[in-house]
GROMACS .gro file of C-alpha atoms in nm:
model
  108
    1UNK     CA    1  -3.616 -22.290   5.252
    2UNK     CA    2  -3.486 -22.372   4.937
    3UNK     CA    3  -3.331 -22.693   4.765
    4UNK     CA    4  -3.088 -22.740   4.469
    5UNK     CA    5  -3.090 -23.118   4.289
    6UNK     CA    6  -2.777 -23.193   4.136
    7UNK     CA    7  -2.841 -23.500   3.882
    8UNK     CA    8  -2.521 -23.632   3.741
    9UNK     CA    9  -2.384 -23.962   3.572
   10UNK     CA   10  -2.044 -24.149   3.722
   11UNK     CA   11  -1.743 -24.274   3.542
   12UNK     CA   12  -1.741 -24.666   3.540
   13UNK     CA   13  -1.693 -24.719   3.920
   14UNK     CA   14  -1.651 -24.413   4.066
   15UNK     CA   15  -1.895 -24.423   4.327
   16UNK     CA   16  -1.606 -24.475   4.603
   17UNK     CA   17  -1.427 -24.165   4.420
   18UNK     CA   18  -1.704 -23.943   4.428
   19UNK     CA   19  -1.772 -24.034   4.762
   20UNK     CA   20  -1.480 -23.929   4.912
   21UNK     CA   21  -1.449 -23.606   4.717
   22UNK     CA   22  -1.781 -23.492   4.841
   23UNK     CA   23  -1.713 -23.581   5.221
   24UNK     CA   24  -1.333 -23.465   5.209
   25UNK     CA   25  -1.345 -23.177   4.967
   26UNK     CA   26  -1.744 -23.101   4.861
   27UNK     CA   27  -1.905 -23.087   5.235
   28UNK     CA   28  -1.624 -22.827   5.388
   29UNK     CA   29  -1.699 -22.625   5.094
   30UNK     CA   30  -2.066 -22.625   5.162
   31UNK     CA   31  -2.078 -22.572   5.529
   32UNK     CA   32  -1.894 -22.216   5.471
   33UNK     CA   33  -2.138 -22.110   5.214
   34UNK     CA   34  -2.403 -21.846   5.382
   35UNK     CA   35  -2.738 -21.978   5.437
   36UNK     CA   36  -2.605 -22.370   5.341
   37UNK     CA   37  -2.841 -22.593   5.583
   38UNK     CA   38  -2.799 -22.968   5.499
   39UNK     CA   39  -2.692 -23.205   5.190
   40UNK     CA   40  -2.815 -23.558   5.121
   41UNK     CA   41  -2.652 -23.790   4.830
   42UNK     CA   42  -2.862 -24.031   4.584
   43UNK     CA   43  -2.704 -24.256   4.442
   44UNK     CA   44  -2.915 -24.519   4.185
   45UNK     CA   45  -2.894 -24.922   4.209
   46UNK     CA   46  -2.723 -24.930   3.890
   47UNK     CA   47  -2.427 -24.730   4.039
   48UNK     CA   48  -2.421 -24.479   3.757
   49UNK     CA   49  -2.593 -24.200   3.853
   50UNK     CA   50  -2.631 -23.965   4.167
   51UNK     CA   51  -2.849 -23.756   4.292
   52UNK     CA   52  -2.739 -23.474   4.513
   53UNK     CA   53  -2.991 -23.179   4.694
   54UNK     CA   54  -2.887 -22.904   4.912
   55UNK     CA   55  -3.087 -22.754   5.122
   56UNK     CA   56  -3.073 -22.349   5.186
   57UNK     CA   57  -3.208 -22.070   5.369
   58UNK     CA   58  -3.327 -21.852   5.095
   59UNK     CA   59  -3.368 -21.861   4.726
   60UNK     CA   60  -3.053 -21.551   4.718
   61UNK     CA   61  -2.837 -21.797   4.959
   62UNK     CA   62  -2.878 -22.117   4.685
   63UNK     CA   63  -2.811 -21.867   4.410
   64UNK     CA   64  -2.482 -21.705   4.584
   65UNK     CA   65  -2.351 -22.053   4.575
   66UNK     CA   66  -2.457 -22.139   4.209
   67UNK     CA   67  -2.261 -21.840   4.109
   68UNK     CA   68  -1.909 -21.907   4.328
   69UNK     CA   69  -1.867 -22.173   4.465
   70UNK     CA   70  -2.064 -22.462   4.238
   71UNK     CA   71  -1.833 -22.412   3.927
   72UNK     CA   72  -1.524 -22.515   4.192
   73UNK     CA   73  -1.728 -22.811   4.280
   74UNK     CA   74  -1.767 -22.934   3.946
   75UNK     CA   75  -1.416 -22.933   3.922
   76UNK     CA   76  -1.366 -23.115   4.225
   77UNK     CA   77  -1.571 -23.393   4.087
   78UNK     CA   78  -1.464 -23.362   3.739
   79UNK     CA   79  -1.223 -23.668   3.771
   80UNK     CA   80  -1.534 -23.903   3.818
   81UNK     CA   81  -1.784 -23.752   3.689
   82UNK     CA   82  -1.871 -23.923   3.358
   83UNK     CA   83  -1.954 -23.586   3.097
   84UNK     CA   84  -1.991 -23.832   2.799
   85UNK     CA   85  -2.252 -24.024   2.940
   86UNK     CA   86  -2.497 -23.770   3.052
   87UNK     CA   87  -2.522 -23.342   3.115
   88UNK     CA   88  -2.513 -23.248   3.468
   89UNK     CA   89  -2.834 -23.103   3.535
   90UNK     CA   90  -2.889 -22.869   3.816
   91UNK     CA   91  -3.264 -22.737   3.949
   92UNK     CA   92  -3.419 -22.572   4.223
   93UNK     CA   93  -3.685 -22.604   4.429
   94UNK     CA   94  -3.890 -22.390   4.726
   95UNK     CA   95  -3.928 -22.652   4.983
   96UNK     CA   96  -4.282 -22.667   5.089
   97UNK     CA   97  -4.233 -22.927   5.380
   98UNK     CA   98  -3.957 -23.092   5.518
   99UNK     CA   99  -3.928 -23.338   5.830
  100UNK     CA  100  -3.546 -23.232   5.900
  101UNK     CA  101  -3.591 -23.168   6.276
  102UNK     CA  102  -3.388 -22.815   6.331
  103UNK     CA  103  -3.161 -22.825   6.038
  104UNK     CA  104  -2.867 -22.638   6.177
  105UNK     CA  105  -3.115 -22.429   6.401
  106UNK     CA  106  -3.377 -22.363   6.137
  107UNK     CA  107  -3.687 -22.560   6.284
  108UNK     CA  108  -3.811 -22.763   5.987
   0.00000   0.00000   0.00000
């Protein structure tokens, strides 16, 4: 399994913004995308910043995504995400452990 972390800064209160594009628009996206498993949101105290990790089957699966789909994403989000403040910064991880009981029929 791996994981991408998305680490991005928000325009001055556009956490409700940003929240709704990623349940309305973001999630639909993801759960067509091969191999996709689960996504979790961060988002600090301070309201600024966000923190956002997929989780997907295989290394090829995470890349697919980063390729296609992620650049529509970023568009999606564009309107509240704040690219003066801070770079979005995008990594990826091989997931060693994970306590997700059976994420979408993969048993953790």
């Amino acid at each position: 399994m791996f994981a991408r972390r998305v680490s991005m800064h928000l325009k001055p209160d556009g956490v409700s913004g940003f929240q709704q594009k990623i349940e309305k628009d973001v999630i639909p996206l993801l759960r067509k995308q091969t191999g996709f498993l689960e996504a979790v949101t961060f988002l600090y105290p301070n309201r600024k910043e966000v923190h956002s990790i997929s989780l997907w089957q295989t290394a090829e699966d995470a890349d697919a995504y980063s390729r296609s789909v992620y650049p529509e994403v970023m568009k999606i989000l564009s309107p509240v995400v704040d690219a003066v403040e801070g770079i979005t910064r995008v990594q990826t991880y091989e997931v060693l452990n994970s306590t997700f009981n059976n994420v979408n029929g993969m048993a953790a």
